[in-house]
Short mmCIF file of C-alpha atoms in Angstrom, two decimals:
data_model
loop_
_atom_site.label_atom_id
_atom_site.label_comp_id
_atom_site.label_asym_id
_atom_site.label_seq_id
_atom_site.Cartn_x
_atom_site.Cartn_y
_atom_site.Cartn_z
CA UNK A 1 84.06 81.68 119.32
CA UNK A 2 86.26 84.45 121.09
CA UNK A 3 85.84 84.47 124.87
CA UNK A 4 85.99 87.47 127.20
CA UNK A 5 84.49 90.81 126.39
CA UNK A 6 87.58 92.44 125.02
CA UNK A 7 89.29 89.34 123.09
CA UNK A 8 87.93 89.00 119.67
CA UNK A 9 88.53 86.60 116.62
CA UNK A 10 89.21 88.62 113.74
CA UNK A 11 90.05 88.30 109.66
CA UNK A 12 92.01 90.54 108.25
CA UNK A 13 91.90 91.64 104.37
CA UNK A 14 94.44 93.35 102.65
CA UNK A 15 95.15 94.44 99.09
CA UNK A 16 98.07 96.53 98.77
CA UNK A 17 99.71 99.02 96.20
CA UNK A 18 101.22 96.08 94.32
CA UNK A 19 97.74 95.05 93.43
CA UNK A 20 98.96 91.38 93.09
CA UNK A 21 96.55 89.87 95.47
CA UNK A 22 94.50 89.49 98.64
CA UNK A 23 96.40 88.70 101.91
CA UNK A 24 94.27 87.46 104.77
CA UNK A 25 95.10 86.59 108.27
CA UNK A 26 93.15 85.71 111.45
CA UNK A 27 94.07 86.87 115.12
CA UNK A 28 92.59 86.45 118.44
CA UNK A 29 93.01 89.99 119.97
CA UNK A 30 92.01 92.46 122.46
CA UNK A 31 93.27 95.22 119.57
CA UNK A 32 96.14 96.38 122.09
CA UNK A 33 98.70 94.03 123.88
CA UNK A 34 97.39 90.57 123.57
CA UNK A 35 97.71 89.13 120.06
CA UNK A 36 97.25 85.18 119.09
CA UNK A 37 98.50 85.04 115.37
CA UNK A 38 96.39 82.44 113.58
CA UNK A 39 96.08 81.04 110.10
CA UNK A 40 97.10 82.78 106.93
CA UNK A 41 96.14 82.88 103.24
CA UNK A 42 97.08 84.73 99.93
CA UNK A 43 94.89 84.67 96.85
CA UNK A 44 96.57 86.25 93.73
CA UNK A 45 94.70 88.33 91.28
CA UNK A 46 94.47 86.92 87.67
CA UNK A 47 96.11 89.34 85.19
CA UNK A 48 93.21 90.78 83.88
CA UNK A 49 91.56 91.80 86.96
CA UNK A 50 95.17 93.34 87.85
CA UNK A 51 94.71 95.08 84.37
CA UNK A 52 91.28 96.59 85.55
CA UNK A 53 92.90 97.51 88.73
CA UNK A 54 95.91 99.33 86.97
CA UNK A 55 93.20 100.97 84.41
CA UNK A 56 91.12 101.99 87.87
CA UNK A 57 94.33 104.16 88.73
CA UNK A 58 93.91 106.33 85.51
CA UNK A 59 90.03 106.50 86.19
CA UNK A 60 90.59 107.60 89.71
CA UNK A 61 92.26 110.66 88.77
CA UNK A 62 89.49 112.12 88.08
CA UNK A 63 88.01 111.98 91.49
CA UNK A 64 87.04 114.72 93.54
CA UNK A 65 85.05 113.54 96.16
CA UNK A 66 85.62 110.12 98.23
CA UNK A 67 82.04 108.73 97.02
CA UNK A 68 82.75 109.22 93.46
CA UNK A 69 82.73 106.44 91.51
CA UNK A 70 83.12 107.59 87.80
CA UNK A 71 82.97 105.02 84.56
CA UNK A 72 83.58 101.52 85.47
CA UNK A 73 84.60 102.20 89.27
CA UNK A 74 81.48 101.11 90.79
CA UNK A 75 81.35 97.82 88.98
CA UNK A 76 85.03 97.23 90.04
CA UNK A 77 84.25 97.99 93.63
CA UNK A 78 81.44 95.11 93.39
CA UNK A 79 83.61 92.63 92.05
CA UNK A 80 86.76 93.68 94.42
CA UNK A 81 84.36 93.48 97.11
CA UNK A 82 83.14 89.81 95.99
CA UNK A 83 86.49 88.48 95.76
CA UNK A 84 87.42 89.23 98.73
CA UNK A 85 84.33 87.52 100.15
CA UNK A 86 84.80 84.74 98.59
CA UNK A 87 88.54 84.69 99.87
CA UNK A 88 87.29 84.36 103.70
CA UNK A 89 84.78 81.86 102.19
CA UNK A 90 87.30 79.95 100.77
CA UNK A 91 89.59 80.14 103.96
CA UNK A 92 86.70 79.46 106.40
CA UNK A 93 85.79 75.93 104.75
CA UNK A 94 89.37 75.36 104.83
CA UNK A 95 89.90 75.86 108.66
CA UNK A 96 86.61 74.30 109.21
CA UNK A 97 85.19 77.56 110.56
CA UNK A 98 81.87 78.95 110.50
CA UNK A 99 80.77 82.83 109.90
CA UNK A 100 79.81 82.33 113.75
CA UNK A 101 83.26 81.78 114.60
CA UNK A 102 84.39 85.13 113.42
CA UNK A 103 83.56 88.29 115.53
CA UNK A 104 84.85 90.88 112.95
CA UNK A 105 86.32 91.57 109.61
CA UNK A 106 88.94 94.45 109.00
CA UNK A 107 88.89 95.18 105.55
CA UNK A 108 91.11 97.49 103.57
CA UNK A 109 90.10 97.73 99.99
CA UNK A 110 91.88 98.42 97.08
CA UNK A 111 93.36 102.32 97.32
CA UNK A 112 92.89 103.87 93.78
CA UNK A 113 93.81 107.36 94.82
CA UNK A 114 95.72 108.92 97.66
CA UNK A 115 95.87 112.66 98.16
CA UNK A 116 96.98 113.59 101.46
CA UNK A 117 97.73 117.34 100.75
CA UNK A 118 93.95 117.60 99.59
CA UNK A 119 92.54 115.15 102.35
CA UNK A 120 91.48 112.96 99.82
CA UNK A 121 91.59 108.90 99.87
CA UNK A 122 89.82 106.48 98.04
CA UNK A 123 89.72 102.80 98.89
CA UNK A 124 87.40 100.72 96.74
CA UNK A 125 85.65 98.23 98.59
CA UNK A 126 82.03 97.89 99.87
CA UNK A 127 81.85 97.09 103.58
CA UNK A 128 77.76 96.73 103.86
CA UNK A 129 78.13 94.41 100.61
CA UNK A 130 80.86 91.97 102.42
CA UNK A 131 78.73 92.02 105.57
CA UNK A 132 75.54 91.03 104.37
CA UNK A 133 77.13 88.12 101.88
CA UNK A 134 79.08 86.86 104.82
CA UNK A 135 76.74 87.37 107.59
CA UNK A 136 80.02 88.84 109.89
CA UNK A 137 80.43 92.35 110.92
CA UNK A 138 83.11 94.30 108.83
CA UNK A 139 84.98 97.04 109.45
CA UNK A 140 86.25 99.07 106.70
CA UNK A 141 87.09 102.71 105.30
CA UNK A 142 89.64 103.19 108.28
CA UNK A 143 91.78 105.99 107.02
CA UNK A 144 88.95 108.68 106.30
CA UNK A 145 88.56 109.70 109.83
CA UNK A 146 92.40 110.34 110.38
CA UNK A 147 91.90 112.65 107.42
CA UNK A 148 89.07 115.04 108.92
CA UNK A 149 91.60 115.68 111.82
CA UNK A 150 94.44 116.78 109.70
CA UNK A 151 96.26 113.10 109.50
CA UNK A 152 97.33 111.67 106.02
CA UNK A 153 95.62 108.64 106.27
CA UNK A 154 98.56 106.27 106.16
CA UNK A 155 100.42 104.51 107.33
CA UNK A 156 97.94 102.51 109.42
CA UNK A 157 100.06 99.55 110.61
CA UNK A 158 102.44 101.31 112.73
CA UNK A 159 100.14 101.06 116.13
CA UNK A 160 100.27 97.25 115.35
CA UNK A 161 104.11 97.28 114.86
CA UNK A 162 104.51 98.38 118.24
CA UNK A 163 102.62 95.61 119.63
CA UNK A 164 104.58 93.06 117.93
CA UNK A 165 107.90 94.93 119.29
CA UNK A 166 106.61 94.48 122.78
CA UNK A 167 106.64 90.72 122.30
CA UNK A 168 110.01 89.87 120.07
CA UNK A 169 112.10 87.08 121.37
CA UNK A 170 114.11 87.51 124.34
CA UNK A 171 117.48 87.58 122.01
CA UNK A 172 116.22 90.38 120.15
CA UNK A 173 114.00 92.52 122.73
CA UNK A 174 117.05 94.60 123.56
CA UNK A 175 117.74 95.66 120.32
CA UNK A 176 116.16 99.15 120.40
CA UNK A 177 115.08 101.28 118.84
CA UNK A 178 113.86 98.61 116.24
CA UNK A 179 112.38 99.94 112.49
CA UNK A 180 109.84 97.74 110.67
CA UNK A 181 110.11 98.31 107.08
CA UNK A 182 107.14 96.87 105.20
CA UNK A 183 108.37 96.65 101.42
CA UNK A 184 105.40 96.72 99.21
CA UNK A 185 104.57 98.72 96.31
CA UNK A 186 105.53 101.65 98.61
CA UNK A 187 107.62 100.96 101.32
CA UNK A 188 106.73 102.44 104.84
CA UNK A 189 108.94 102.43 108.03
CA UNK A 190 107.86 101.98 111.80
CA UNK A 191 110.18 103.57 114.26
CA UNK A 192 109.69 102.30 117.61
CA UNK A 193 111.50 103.33 120.76
CA UNK A 194 110.09 102.86 124.49
CA UNK A 195 111.94 106.40 125.27
CA UNK A 196 110.05 108.28 122.43
CA UNK A 197 106.98 108.76 120.43
CA UNK A 198 105.50 106.27 117.63
CA UNK A 199 107.14 107.51 114.34
CA UNK A 200 106.18 105.89 110.91
CA UNK A 201 105.99 107.33 107.58
CA UNK A 202 106.46 106.34 103.64
CA UNK A 203 109.95 105.95 102.86
CA UNK A 204 109.82 105.97 99.05
CA UNK A 205 109.13 103.72 96.24
CA UNK A 206 109.30 99.90 97.16
CA UNK A 207 108.62 97.42 94.43
CA UNK A 208 106.23 99.49 92.27
CA UNK A 209 108.67 100.85 89.92
CA UNK A 210 110.46 97.69 89.78
CA UNK A 211 107.17 95.60 89.16
CA UNK A 212 106.17 98.23 86.51
CA UNK A 213 109.75 98.12 84.95
CA UNK A 214 109.74 94.49 84.63
CA UNK A 215 106.23 93.94 83.59
CA UNK A 216 107.16 96.46 80.56
CA UNK A 217 110.60 94.88 79.29
CA UNK A 218 110.22 91.40 80.23
CA UNK A 219 106.42 90.99 80.52
CA UNK A 220 106.32 89.38 84.09
CA UNK A 221 104.61 90.79 87.40
CA UNK A 222 107.66 91.29 89.46
CA UNK A 223 111.40 90.33 89.61
CA UNK A 224 111.13 87.08 91.85
CA UNK A 225 114.16 86.99 94.47
CA UNK A 226 115.76 90.13 92.52
CA UNK A 227 117.04 87.33 89.70
CA UNK A 228 116.91 90.32 87.00
CA UNK A 229 118.41 92.93 89.19
CA UNK A 230 121.27 90.72 90.03
CA UNK A 231 122.26 90.53 86.53
CA UNK A 232 122.37 94.26 86.25
CA UNK A 233 124.66 97.30 87.56
CA UNK A 234 123.47 100.69 89.13
CA UNK A 235 123.44 103.91 86.90
CA UNK A 236 124.44 106.15 89.18
CA UNK A 237 123.27 108.95 87.26
CA UNK A 238 119.34 107.78 87.14
CA UNK A 239 119.42 106.29 90.77
CA UNK A 240 120.90 109.96 91.90
CA UNK A 241 118.04 111.51 90.08
CA UNK A 242 115.51 109.67 92.06
CA UNK A 243 117.29 110.10 95.37
CA UNK A 244 117.27 114.05 94.61
CA UNK A 245 113.87 114.25 95.07
CA UNK A 246 112.79 116.79 97.74
CA UNK A 247 110.55 114.16 99.18
CA UNK A 248 113.33 112.60 100.82
CA UNK A 249 114.67 115.65 102.56
CA UNK A 250 111.68 117.62 103.40
CA UNK A 251 111.10 117.97 107.22
CA UNK A 252 107.41 117.18 106.70
CA UNK A 253 106.72 113.52 106.06
CA UNK A 254 104.07 112.94 103.63
CA UNK A 255 102.45 109.52 102.46
CA UNK A 256 102.62 108.19 98.96
CA UNK A 257 100.63 107.55 96.23
CA UNK A 258 101.60 104.86 93.68
CA UNK A 259 102.19 107.03 90.95
CA UNK A 260 104.07 109.79 92.73
CA UNK A 261 107.51 108.18 91.32
CA UNK A 262 107.44 107.62 88.02
CA UNK A 263 109.59 104.82 85.43
CA UNK A 264 112.74 105.69 84.02
CA UNK A 265 111.96 106.31 80.03
CA UNK A 266 112.90 103.14 77.90
CA UNK A 267 115.94 104.49 76.58
CA UNK A 268 117.49 105.32 79.89
CA UNK A 269 118.26 101.65 80.67
CA UNK A 270 118.10 97.83 79.81
CA UNK A 271 115.86 95.52 81.65
CA UNK A 272 118.76 94.38 83.89
CA UNK A 273 120.48 97.85 84.82
CA UNK A 274 116.97 99.45 84.99
CA UNK A 275 115.56 96.63 87.78
CA UNK A 276 119.23 96.95 89.33
CA UNK A 277 118.93 100.72 89.90
CA UNK A 278 115.32 100.35 90.75
CA UNK A 279 116.35 98.13 93.74
CA UNK A 280 119.02 100.52 94.77
CA UNK A 281 116.78 103.13 95.06
CA UNK A 282 113.93 101.21 97.00
CA UNK A 283 117.04 100.33 99.43
CA UNK A 284 118.52 103.78 99.59
CA UNK A 285 115.19 105.33 100.11
CA UNK A 286 114.84 103.20 103.34
CA UNK A 287 118.54 103.95 104.69
CA UNK A 288 117.49 107.66 104.31
CA UNK A 289 114.85 107.44 106.62
CA UNK A 290 117.43 107.21 109.73
CA UNK A 291 117.59 111.01 109.26
CA UNK A 292 114.15 111.41 110.25
CA UNK A 293 114.42 109.50 113.54
CA UNK A 294 115.95 110.59 117.09
CA UNK A 295 118.32 108.07 116.62
CA UNK A 296 119.60 105.05 114.41
CA UNK A 297 117.51 101.83 114.72
CA UNK A 298 119.74 98.89 116.29
CA UNK A 299 117.32 96.60 114.37
CA UNK A 300 115.50 96.49 110.91
CA UNK A 301 112.57 93.84 110.54
CA UNK A 302 111.61 93.61 106.90
CA UNK A 303 108.11 92.67 105.81
CA UNK A 304 106.33 92.47 102.88
CA UNK A 305 107.02 91.08 99.13
CA UNK A 306 110.41 93.33 98.80
CA UNK A 307 112.17 91.33 101.60
CA UNK A 308 112.26 88.50 98.98
CA UNK A 309 114.24 90.73 96.75
CA UNK A 310 117.84 89.74 98.09
CA UNK A 311 119.23 92.86 96.14
CA UNK A 312 117.00 95.24 97.98
CA UNK A 313 118.12 93.38 101.27
CA UNK A 314 121.88 93.19 100.59
CA UNK A 315 121.64 97.21 99.74
CA UNK A 316 120.14 97.81 102.65
CA UNK A 317 122.47 96.00 105.02
CA UNK A 318 125.52 97.77 103.18
CA UNK A 319 123.64 100.94 103.69
CA UNK A 320 122.77 100.39 107.73
CA UNK A 321 126.14 98.58 108.42
CA UNK A 322 127.40 101.17 110.89
CA UNK A 323 124.22 101.28 112.82
CA UNK A 324 121.80 98.12 112.73
CA UNK A 325 121.55 94.57 111.86
CA UNK A 326 118.99 93.67 108.82
CA UNK A 327 116.67 90.73 109.42
CA UNK A 328 113.27 89.72 107.75
CA UNK A 329 110.31 89.12 109.58
CA UNK A 330 110.76 85.48 109.92
CA UNK A 331 113.88 85.52 111.70
CA UNK A 332 111.89 87.47 114.47
CA UNK A 333 109.17 84.78 114.55
CA UNK A 334 107.04 86.80 112.60
CA UNK A 335 105.08 86.30 109.17
CA UNK A 336 106.03 88.91 107.00
CA UNK A 337 103.82 87.76 104.15
CA UNK A 338 100.59 87.93 106.48
CA UNK A 339 101.57 91.18 108.51
CA UNK A 340 99.78 93.87 107.04
CA UNK A 341 96.65 91.64 106.92
CA UNK A 342 97.19 90.41 110.56
CA UNK A 343 97.41 94.51 110.93
CA UNK A 344 93.98 95.00 109.82
CA UNK A 345 92.65 92.33 111.71
CA UNK A 346 94.10 93.74 114.79
CA UNK A 347 92.58 97.72 113.93
CA UNK A 348 89.33 96.62 113.17
CA UNK A 349 89.02 95.25 116.99
CA UNK A 350 90.75 98.37 118.08
CA UNK A 351 88.28 100.32 116.02
CA UNK A 352 85.42 98.37 117.72
CA UNK A 353 86.83 99.00 121.23
CA UNK A 354 87.11 102.89 120.24
CA UNK A 355 90.90 102.92 120.52
CA UNK A 356 93.32 104.88 119.00
CA UNK A 357 94.45 103.69 114.94
CA UNK A 358 96.72 106.74 114.37
CA UNK A 359 98.85 108.85 116.23
CA UNK A 360 100.67 112.82 115.44
CA UNK A 361 104.07 110.50 114.82
CA UNK A 362 102.52 108.27 112.23
CA UNK A 363 99.81 110.38 110.07
CA UNK A 364 100.48 113.86 111.53
CA UNK A 365 96.85 113.78 112.91
CA UNK A 366 96.17 116.09 115.28
CA UNK A 367 95.48 114.16 118.38
CA UNK A 368 95.46 109.99 118.55
CA UNK A 369 92.17 109.26 116.57
CA UNK A 370 90.22 106.08 116.18
CA UNK A 371 88.34 105.39 112.76
CA UNK A 372 86.48 102.93 110.76
CA UNK A 373 83.14 102.37 109.43
CA UNK A 374 81.23 99.20 111.04
CA UNK A 375 79.06 97.28 108.55
CA UNK A 376 76.69 94.92 109.98
CA UNK A 377 74.80 92.06 108.30
#
C-alpha cells in the first residue's frame, strides 16, 4: 500500500487518438513534485475492435450532449470499459499485486468527439462500471470541468510534463526552455520555462494522417519506423496546402479533433510519397509551434508513438537545428510509450487532492482548475 497521507499508488489508463490500444502505467506520487515511476504495459486492440472505434467517430458526430450514446455507442462504451478493466487485472496478476495495493485508477477512456468551440467533449468510458468490477476507486471524465470554466478540455498532460522537467538529469536540467512533444494521433506540445507560465497546445496532425494513409493504401495500421516514408519524397504542393491552414497562424490556440485534418485524395500521391509528405507535415507543424512561445526551446523531448518514426524525428531535427536539440524521451531517462498513462495516474491523485489539472496557458481556462469524477466500488 502507498504510505503517507499524500503519497498514493495509482494506475493510469490511456487510449489515445491513434486508437491502437491501451497503455497502462503505475506511479507512486503525491500528485505534485514526488513521482516514482513504476511498471507499465501496452495492450493492443484487435483489428475488429479498432474498426468499431473508427465507426464510432462517425456515429459520434450526431452527439449534441455529452451524455448522448446513439446507436451502438452505449454497448461500445461497456465493452471498452471492460477491456480496460481486464488490462488492469492482467497487470496486477503479472506484478503480484492485489486490488487493495492500488489507491486509485486514472481512466481516460476513448475520445470520440472533441469540439472545444462548442464546449463539447465525449470520452467513452464508464468509471463506475470499472470501479465496481475492480474494487478500486476510479477518477475519470477529467476534461469536462475545464470546459465548463471556459477551457478547451485539452491538453491535460502539461502539468505532468512540468513535474518531469523538474526532475530531469543534471546534464539536461540547464537546457531550458524545454518542449515536451507528444506525437500521438494529434501532436501536442508543452513549453516549460521557470521564467514564464506553463504553455501547451495541440500543434497539428501527428500520426493520424500517416496511419490512415498507409491503412488505406497498404492495409497496415501504421508506418513502422517510417520505413514507407523513407522510400518517398516530399510533395511540396501538398505539404504547403496543409501548412497553409489558418490553424497554424491563428493567435488563439485550439485543441484538435482527429478529423480536423483530412487525408489527401487518392490521386494526389502514391503510397510512399504520401507517407513521406505527411511525415514532413507532422514535423513542420511541431516546428511552427515556436512562433507561439516566448523563446525557442533549447531542448525538445519527444514522446508518443511518433518518436519511433525516424523521418519525423529527422525532419524536426533539421527544422529546429538553429535553436535547440531534439532527443527522444528515453535519452532523458523517461518512458515515451507510457508517459501519457503515467500522466493519468498522476492527474487522478492530483484530482483527489483538489489540485489544478489545467491552467490558462494550457487549455485557456479562466483560472487554474481541478477536475475529474470519483467513482467508488
